[in-house]
Amino acid sequence: MINSTDLSVSTIPDVTFKKFFVYGMDRLNLYRTSAKQINGLPSDFPEDITKVPVEERNVYARSIKNLWSKNSFYNLPNFKTSFLSSGKLIFNGFNYSLGLIYEGFSHKRDFEVYEYEGDWSKRFEFGGSRVSREMRFAGLVDLKSRFLNQMIGFRGFAVGMFEDESAQMRGFQYTDQGAEQIHMAIRFNQRNLYFGQVYGENNFGSVNLKWQGSISSILNIEPDTRRLVYGRDMNDPNAKFAVILGPQANFKNGGILSSNLRDDVRELRTSVKFPLFGMDVKTGFDFWETKRNFEFRLIGVVVNLNGITDWRMFYLPADSIFIPENFKRNGFSLDEYKAGTNKYRAYDKNMASYLSLGIPFRLRSQIFNLATGFRVEMVKQNIYTKDFAGINEVLISKTYFDVLPAVEFKYSPTYTMNIKLSYSQTINKPELREISPFAYFDFYTQTSVRGDSSLRRALVFNYDLRFELFSLGEDMISVGIFHKHINSPIEKVIVSGSALGSERTFKNAKFANVSGLEVEFVKDVFGIKLIGNLTFSKSQVDVERTEGTIARKGRSLQGQAPYLANILLVYEKPHSRFNLSLSYNLTGPRVYDVATQYNDDIVEQARYQIDFKLGYRLSKSLNLNITGKNITARPIVLKQGGYLYQKISTIASISFGMNVKF
């Protein structure tokens, strides 16, 4: 039996040991992390508040707890602990592993966001910060038994993640009659994952069978997100800020948002390997299915038009403006943003079968291997929702059937050298959220994002030529050139409008080509292991002209960087008390959102990150370490046409930890 415990504390510059003054952020603690306990809507709240007479809505409004309290908290160092145990039980063939993990941390991010009109004049500009506290729990178990050259096992884990967040930004909305605005949001998010899997391996002579079956549930719950917007005339700096409300609920103004997403996943995979006439045969069957239920509500605070409005309330601060007493005839009322697309059911069913043959042969003492086969894959995606008015039932159905061949030819001039030439076909299907017509508003970019039910799956043709050279030790180098031709690639695009874009969706381009060079290597230099991966590529996308899209040829594929670099230095000797690792990761500029009516895409700028870890072994059972993550804290920067579109600070941290084995 081997047991080990890890403890670590970490600090973040400008965050740890700082005091923060925020709205909300009082819903996360060890004793109250259930979504039911922090839901802002009472259990008797109507399923559709718009069906309640206006004069009666205030009764329900007064029962909603005011979460806009002003709080402060002192940020202590982040903390993480874990316990792992593994060993044998009952008899030598039965093994177990158990683990428990807890992590609690806080962080703060600063951000800037801009958007422009067609002539590059600013549509809006905001800057602010978001402060959050997170708590994570996880438990895992793995039980495995071997007998008579057979193996059967069970593994499972449960994860709970909770986040409490407060954000505020201030700036100018130039399209709203020149208004200076303050946007505020408080949010609680709960995510849970439950997973269980039975797996095994059975050997019957020369036949090897591997199988696994699993079920899992994923929950993502935002039971109570609050938003609030104040504004004033930007030409009058002495004017007071007043809350911005209208007669109807909408995405941007004050209100309560709640969403509930649940995915239930089933999976079965089998593979059989056996020799046949000198060939290595592998065949198998895969099945996986996701069932989704999603529901979203937006309860908006609006002006009560049943009486003479008391405009003095509009100037109250956030902690006292939406108190129960202000929901009255001459004050505020409630409305609901109703859309039939706010609720949907979906399933994503995938079935695949494959066959591959490995055919080794020799020619004049030279070693060759031909691996060929195919994969038959069927995908069925259905989304059940309603039209925007919520009147008619809508079914979005996608069915794909593909036969995907693959072949690889390997030539080994020596036992330490390989030359590989391969061709394969793969698919990239749209995700459920990408084909769902549901739209949500992104507070931090001030844009809405919706799916597109017309999306098609992308078909990818892969061509690779690779040279590999190995040493008798761990040194190796691999150099490869690749080309991908993609029919109907899926990209996130800017929806055309009065500005360069205030809405995002997903579209298929006509086709894309990606070509490049990849180098991988491992080299031991004076006891220091150098591990690296370098990729250089060029992508080209062609888009046909449509009613809402200009024709473009040769632009870069969304998300494809022209260069990537991952370098790792490791010093670790069996008899040394010290170990050290240093990593450098570089990502080149890449298209973040694709422009459809202009040639200037939103581009994420090149960014690098440096991490390190230093360890010292005090004894056989006690190790100490210092870990630095993202120590350069380079911000994430997005630009459009050379103008700053978004800038987000990143988090640098230093942690001190120890590992105890007993």
XYZ file of C-alpha atoms in Angstrom, residues 17-507:
491
model
C -3.241 39.625 0.819
C -5.333 42.342 -0.841
C -8.738 43.544 0.287
C -11.480 43.741 -2.319
C -14.709 45.715 -2.189
C -17.329 44.125 -4.411
C -21.036 43.657 -4.899
C -22.316 40.183 -4.118
C -19.773 37.349 -3.779
C -21.249 36.161 -0.487
C -22.807 32.944 -1.776
C -19.826 30.585 -1.725
C -18.724 28.879 1.464
C -18.270 25.373 2.816
C -21.808 25.224 4.114
C -23.828 26.693 1.251
C -22.928 25.592 -2.246
C -26.251 24.197 -3.445
C -27.911 25.932 -6.394
C -31.317 25.568 -4.736
C -30.159 27.602 -1.761
C -28.905 30.543 -3.809
C -31.564 30.619 -6.546
C -32.983 34.119 -6.803
C -36.395 32.939 -8.029
C -38.733 31.666 -5.292
C -40.269 28.212 -5.700
C -43.712 29.701 -6.362
C -42.448 32.095 -9.043
C -44.610 31.804 -12.209
C -43.260 29.856 -15.172
C -44.170 32.845 -17.359
C -44.290 36.195 -15.578
C -45.691 37.880 -18.708
C -48.979 36.017 -18.174
C -49.373 37.633 -14.762
C -51.218 40.997 -14.775
C -48.814 43.910 -14.402
C -50.410 45.089 -11.174
C -49.799 41.633 -9.609
C -46.165 41.170 -10.671
C -44.828 43.298 -7.835
C -46.013 40.673 -5.350
C -43.517 38.228 -6.878
C -40.845 40.905 -7.294
C -40.867 41.663 -3.573
C -40.203 37.988 -2.784
C -36.903 37.998 -4.725
C -33.890 38.466 -2.509
C -31.760 41.544 -3.207
C -28.230 40.249 -3.883
C -26.673 43.644 -4.655
C -25.155 43.933 -1.195
C -21.813 45.674 -0.856
C -19.191 43.351 0.615
C -15.481 43.170 1.240
C -13.154 40.240 1.663
C -9.483 39.767 2.399
C -7.870 37.502 -0.171
C -5.774 34.770 1.462
C -3.347 32.557 -0.496
C -4.899 29.907 -2.706
C -4.911 26.409 -1.266
C -4.874 22.912 -2.757
C -4.641 19.516 -1.106
C -4.986 15.941 -2.308
C -4.807 12.437 -0.902
C -3.980 9.387 -3.020
C -3.835 5.761 -1.978
C -3.042 2.680 -4.062
C -2.282 -0.919 -3.303
C -3.560 -4.486 -3.320
C -6.569 -5.903 -1.514
C -7.572 -9.466 -0.547
C -5.160 -11.116 -2.963
C -2.367 -10.039 -5.249
C -4.525 -9.820 -8.379
C -6.826 -7.107 -6.996
C -5.540 -3.518 -7.151
C -7.140 -0.280 -6.053
C -6.504 3.451 -6.320
C -8.387 6.111 -4.379
C -8.062 9.878 -4.494
C -9.550 13.003 -2.948
C -8.797 16.545 -4.127
C -9.812 19.961 -2.816
C -8.848 23.332 -4.262
C -9.905 26.839 -3.307
C -8.616 29.957 -5.013
C -9.390 33.570 -5.898
C -8.227 35.691 -8.776
C -8.746 39.032 -10.474
C -8.623 39.896 -14.150
C -8.583 43.343 -15.724
C -9.990 43.781 -19.213
C -10.687 46.292 -21.969
C -13.164 45.860 -24.813
C -13.861 47.988 -27.906
C -16.025 47.827 -30.997
C -15.979 49.940 -34.147
C -18.242 51.238 -36.862
C -17.515 50.669 -40.538
C -15.416 53.857 -40.708
C -13.408 52.723 -37.633
C -14.995 55.249 -35.324
C -15.645 53.699 -31.919
C -19.027 52.159 -31.282
C -18.196 51.587 -27.612
C -15.213 51.292 -25.282
C -15.165 49.849 -21.769
C -12.614 48.870 -19.169
C -13.032 47.065 -15.887
C -12.216 44.039 -13.782
C -13.709 40.756 -12.634
C -13.037 39.198 -9.237
C -13.921 35.576 -8.542
C -13.602 32.888 -5.926
C -13.662 29.216 -6.891
C -13.919 25.970 -5.000
C -13.361 22.501 -6.471
C -13.878 19.028 -5.034
C -13.055 15.720 -6.680
C -13.089 12.080 -5.660
C -11.921 9.146 -7.761
C -11.693 5.386 -7.470
C -10.125 2.719 -9.696
C -10.572 -0.990 -8.925
C -8.862 -3.603 -11.078
C -8.557 -7.378 -10.895
C -6.373 -9.704 -12.966
C -6.896 -13.455 -13.159
C -5.895 -16.147 -15.663
C -4.503 -13.567 -18.097
C -7.797 -11.644 -17.962
C -8.522 -8.217 -16.512
C -11.670 -6.415 -15.397
C -11.950 -3.056 -13.686
C -14.114 -0.173 -12.613
C -13.204 3.484 -12.441
C -15.302 6.433 -11.430
C -15.008 9.991 -10.288
C -17.149 12.885 -9.185
C -16.208 16.551 -9.562
C -17.893 19.616 -8.124
C -16.868 23.155 -9.121
C -18.379 26.338 -7.717
C -17.614 29.927 -8.714
C -18.788 33.227 -7.248
C -17.981 36.272 -9.373
C -18.406 40.034 -9.383
C -17.560 42.251 -12.363
C -17.769 45.924 -13.212
C -16.744 47.965 -16.224
C -17.026 51.606 -17.134
C -16.803 53.419 -20.429
C -18.713 54.995 -23.285
C -21.488 53.737 -25.544
C -21.349 56.175 -28.447
C -24.452 54.870 -30.212
C -26.749 55.528 -27.225
C -26.795 59.328 -27.635
C -23.280 59.547 -26.249
C -23.800 57.835 -22.919
C -21.172 57.165 -20.290
C -22.108 53.837 -18.738
C -21.288 51.535 -15.822
C -22.074 47.841 -16.349
C -22.199 45.540 -13.314
C -22.745 41.796 -12.957
C -22.711 39.224 -10.165
C -22.792 35.535 -10.995
C -22.778 32.142 -9.318
C -21.919 29.048 -11.352
C -22.107 25.394 -10.341
C -20.657 22.594 -12.471
C -20.770 18.909 -11.631
C -19.406 15.855 -13.405
C -20.224 12.253 -12.506
C -18.517 9.422 -14.364
C -18.537 5.642 -14.043
C -16.864 3.108 -16.306
C -16.492 -0.669 -16.443
C -13.577 -1.884 -18.561
C -11.676 -5.027 -19.279
C -9.152 -6.918 -21.351
C -9.510 -10.573 -22.294
C -6.992 -12.785 -24.035
C -8.008 -15.963 -25.825
C -4.836 -17.406 -27.255
C -3.588 -14.880 -29.818
C -6.830 -12.902 -29.758
C -6.884 -9.764 -27.617
C -10.202 -8.135 -26.704
C -10.489 -4.733 -25.013
C -13.818 -3.222 -24.029
C -15.238 -0.403 -21.965
C -18.663 0.974 -21.167
C -19.381 4.194 -19.318
C -22.130 6.554 -18.251
C -21.647 10.148 -17.160
C -23.646 13.246 -16.324
C -22.489 16.829 -16.760
C -24.371 19.683 -15.117
C -23.734 23.370 -15.679
C -26.039 25.551 -13.593
C -26.177 29.337 -13.363
C -29.139 29.717 -11.024
C -28.897 33.448 -10.364
C -26.903 35.942 -12.431
C -27.725 39.624 -11.880
C -26.934 42.516 -14.212
C -27.275 46.249 -13.766
C -26.463 49.223 -16.034
C -26.119 52.915 -15.118
C -25.652 55.777 -17.560
C -25.321 59.522 -17.912
C -24.706 62.109 -20.612
C -21.034 61.827 -21.562
C -20.927 65.582 -22.194
C -21.957 66.387 -18.620
C -19.370 65.008 -16.154
C -21.286 66.520 -13.252
C -24.479 64.608 -14.004
C -25.500 61.742 -11.753
C -25.578 58.190 -13.018
C -29.103 56.798 -13.437
C -30.111 53.172 -13.935
C -30.934 52.301 -17.548
C -34.252 50.479 -17.850
C -36.919 50.164 -20.476
C -40.519 48.986 -20.722
C -39.440 45.466 -21.785
C -36.821 42.944 -20.676
C -33.714 42.732 -22.861
C -30.242 41.194 -22.789
C -28.296 44.289 -21.735
C -30.304 45.967 -18.991
C -30.862 45.048 -15.362
C -32.367 41.716 -14.429
C -31.958 38.109 -13.352
C -30.609 35.408 -15.654
C -30.722 31.678 -14.931
C -29.724 28.688 -17.023
C -29.583 24.953 -16.509
C -27.740 22.565 -18.814
C -27.550 18.807 -18.301
C -25.775 16.297 -20.544
C -26.228 12.555 -19.999
C -23.639 10.540 -21.894
C -23.457 6.824 -22.645
C -20.455 5.203 -24.277
C -19.439 1.711 -25.404
C -16.162 0.867 -27.120
C -14.699 -2.490 -28.151
C -11.574 -3.500 -30.038
C -10.260 -6.895 -31.106
C -6.718 -7.628 -32.261
C -5.504 -10.893 -33.737
C -2.964 -12.189 -36.284
C -4.182 -13.532 -39.612
C -1.939 -14.885 -42.388
C 0.972 -12.827 -41.117
C -1.110 -9.659 -40.806
C -2.075 -7.771 -37.649
C -5.832 -7.303 -37.745
C -7.681 -4.826 -35.558
C -11.406 -4.212 -35.630
C -13.862 -2.593 -33.288
C -17.119 -0.834 -32.642
C -17.736 2.522 -30.952
C -21.012 3.948 -29.719
C -21.535 7.152 -27.786
C -24.637 9.217 -27.201
C -25.288 12.557 -25.523
C -28.747 13.615 -24.371
C -29.067 17.286 -23.479
C -31.668 19.348 -21.682
C -31.222 23.116 -21.613
C -33.354 25.935 -20.235
C -32.705 29.661 -19.954
C -34.722 32.475 -18.346
C -34.211 36.223 -18.275
C -36.369 38.144 -15.811
C -35.910 41.844 -16.506
C -36.447 44.775 -14.185
C -38.478 47.355 -16.112
C -40.214 50.681 -15.560
C -43.720 50.247 -14.173
C -45.906 52.184 -16.594
C -49.055 51.836 -14.501
C -48.432 55.018 -12.573
C -46.428 58.227 -12.456
C -42.821 57.091 -12.238
C -40.786 58.215 -9.237
C -37.586 59.080 -11.107
C -35.667 59.646 -7.870
C -35.283 55.883 -7.503
C -33.273 55.709 -10.741
C -30.336 57.439 -9.021
C -30.094 55.043 -6.067
C -26.873 53.010 -5.668
C -26.735 49.341 -6.626
C -27.214 47.985 -3.100
C -30.495 49.826 -2.568
C -32.097 50.285 -5.978
C -33.762 46.873 -6.456
C -34.941 46.415 -2.887
C -38.475 44.994 -2.471
C -40.004 48.355 -1.505
C -39.130 49.866 -4.902
C -41.303 47.438 -6.841
C -44.533 49.407 -6.815
C -46.978 51.289 -8.965
C -44.783 54.340 -9.489
C -41.490 52.403 -9.390
C -40.184 49.186 -10.919
C -41.849 46.041 -12.194
C -40.870 42.724 -13.809
C -40.963 41.458 -17.375
C -39.547 38.355 -19.056
C -37.543 38.002 -22.241
C -39.566 35.327 -24.004
C -38.192 33.325 -26.909
C -39.117 29.814 -27.945
C -35.416 29.108 -28.515
C -34.610 29.646 -24.812
C -35.390 25.999 -24.135
C -34.407 22.893 -26.081
C -33.816 19.165 -25.884
C -31.166 17.499 -27.998
C -29.384 14.268 -28.621
C -26.151 13.488 -30.420
C -25.768 9.825 -31.369
C -22.589 8.427 -32.910
C -21.895 4.899 -34.126
C -18.695 3.768 -35.786
C -17.027 0.542 -36.850
C -13.515 0.151 -38.138
C -11.128 -2.379 -39.609
C -7.365 -2.014 -39.968
C -4.732 -4.354 -41.342
C -1.039 -4.195 -40.498
C 1.006 -5.934 -43.172
C 4.746 -6.200 -42.390
C 7.055 -7.398 -45.163
C 10.714 -7.377 -46.245
C 12.364 -6.562 -49.529
C 16.074 -7.303 -49.821
C 16.461 -7.329 -46.020
C 14.691 -3.960 -45.753
C 11.747 -3.678 -43.335
C 8.420 -2.306 -44.547
C 4.986 -2.068 -42.999
C 1.702 -1.233 -44.653
C -1.217 -0.297 -42.415
C -4.530 0.239 -44.128
C -8.184 0.215 -43.248
C -11.322 2.245 -43.013
C -13.805 3.604 -40.512
C -17.552 3.737 -41.093
C -19.161 6.459 -39.012
C -22.778 7.521 -38.652
C -23.829 10.651 -36.775
C -27.380 11.655 -35.862
C -28.030 15.034 -34.226
C -31.521 16.218 -33.286
C -32.559 19.427 -31.522
C -36.143 19.905 -30.354
C -37.120 23.510 -29.697
C -39.665 26.128 -30.787
C -39.619 29.085 -33.112
C -38.699 32.487 -31.694
C -42.342 33.325 -30.990
C -42.708 30.099 -29.024
C -45.712 28.956 -31.085
C -44.536 26.206 -33.431
C -42.443 23.145 -32.646
C -39.101 23.099 -34.473
C -36.963 20.051 -35.224
C -33.359 20.535 -36.339
C -32.032 17.228 -37.625
C -28.584 16.359 -38.982
C -27.570 12.930 -40.293
C -24.122 12.055 -41.603
C -22.821 8.769 -42.956
C -19.156 8.587 -43.900
C -16.706 5.917 -44.975
C -13.290 7.186 -43.925
C -10.263 5.373 -45.380
C -6.758 5.470 -43.946
C -3.422 4.116 -45.136
C 0.136 4.411 -43.803
C 3.311 3.119 -45.401
C 6.345 2.789 -43.117
C 9.875 2.073 -44.266
C 12.572 1.288 -41.691
C 16.066 1.404 -43.274
C 17.497 0.618 -39.811
C 16.089 -0.253 -36.404
C 16.492 3.372 -35.361
C 14.987 5.046 -38.407
C 11.459 5.287 -39.813
C 10.049 6.990 -42.870
C 6.245 7.233 -42.867
C 3.830 8.274 -45.575
C 0.129 8.413 -44.643
C -3.287 9.463 -45.860
C -6.549 9.544 -43.900
C -9.985 11.112 -43.794
C -11.661 12.459 -40.665
C -14.755 14.517 -39.905
C -15.419 17.518 -37.681
C -19.091 17.668 -36.768
C -20.746 20.806 -35.357
C -21.350 20.891 -31.616
C -24.922 21.030 -30.351
C -24.542 24.642 -29.212
C -23.287 25.592 -32.692
C -26.493 24.404 -34.414
C -28.933 25.446 -31.689
C -30.772 28.736 -32.469
C -30.427 29.840 -28.832
C -28.735 33.237 -28.360
C -26.904 34.447 -25.273
C -25.319 37.779 -24.386
C -21.628 37.869 -23.460
C -21.250 40.490 -20.741
C -17.489 40.852 -21.228
C -17.566 41.481 -24.980
C -21.014 43.144 -25.098
C -21.961 40.884 -28.010
C -24.522 38.120 -28.451
C -23.716 34.629 -29.765
C -26.173 32.296 -31.443
C -25.997 28.975 -33.256
C -26.785 28.312 -36.909
C -29.011 25.347 -37.759
C -27.701 25.251 -41.347
C -24.189 24.157 -40.316
C -22.753 21.039 -41.964
C -20.036 18.724 -40.802
C -16.527 19.345 -42.128
C -14.673 16.611 -44.018
C -10.895 16.609 -43.599
C -8.363 14.988 -45.968
C -5.004 14.480 -44.208
C -1.648 13.909 -45.956
C 1.557 13.366 -43.939
C 5.189 12.532 -44.651
C 7.355 11.973 -41.583
C 11.010 11.073 -40.877
C 11.900 9.629 -37.432
C 15.328 8.953 -35.997
C 15.891 7.308 -32.612
C 18.982 6.669 -30.495
C 19.657 3.704 -28.228
C 18.737 5.985 -25.330
C 15.820 8.433 -25.164
C 17.056 10.874 -27.809
C 14.903 11.199 -30.921
C 13.971 13.601 -33.674
C 10.936 13.595 -35.913
C 10.428 15.871 -38.900
C 7.175 15.865 -40.807
C 5.405 17.802 -43.500
C 1.622 17.783 -43.633
C -1.263 19.037 -45.695
C -4.947 19.170 -44.838
C -7.759 19.906 -47.221
C -10.982 20.721 -45.381
C -14.362 20.792 -47.057
C -16.881 23.079 -45.288
C -14.714 24.091 -42.289
C -16.719 25.481 -39.354
C -15.764 28.963 -38.166
C -17.030 31.541 -35.703
C -17.990 34.671 -37.655
C -19.131 38.246 -37.117
C -22.718 38.860 -38.172
C -22.921 41.924 -40.393
C -24.789 44.949 -39.109
C -24.453 48.668 -38.555
C -21.055 48.097 -36.959
C -18.266 45.678 -37.691
C -20.258 43.312 -35.543
C -22.261 43.031 -32.341
C -23.368 39.432 -32.870
C -21.502 36.211 -33.499
C -22.576 32.933 -35.064
C -21.035 29.904 -36.819
C -20.704 29.349 -40.568
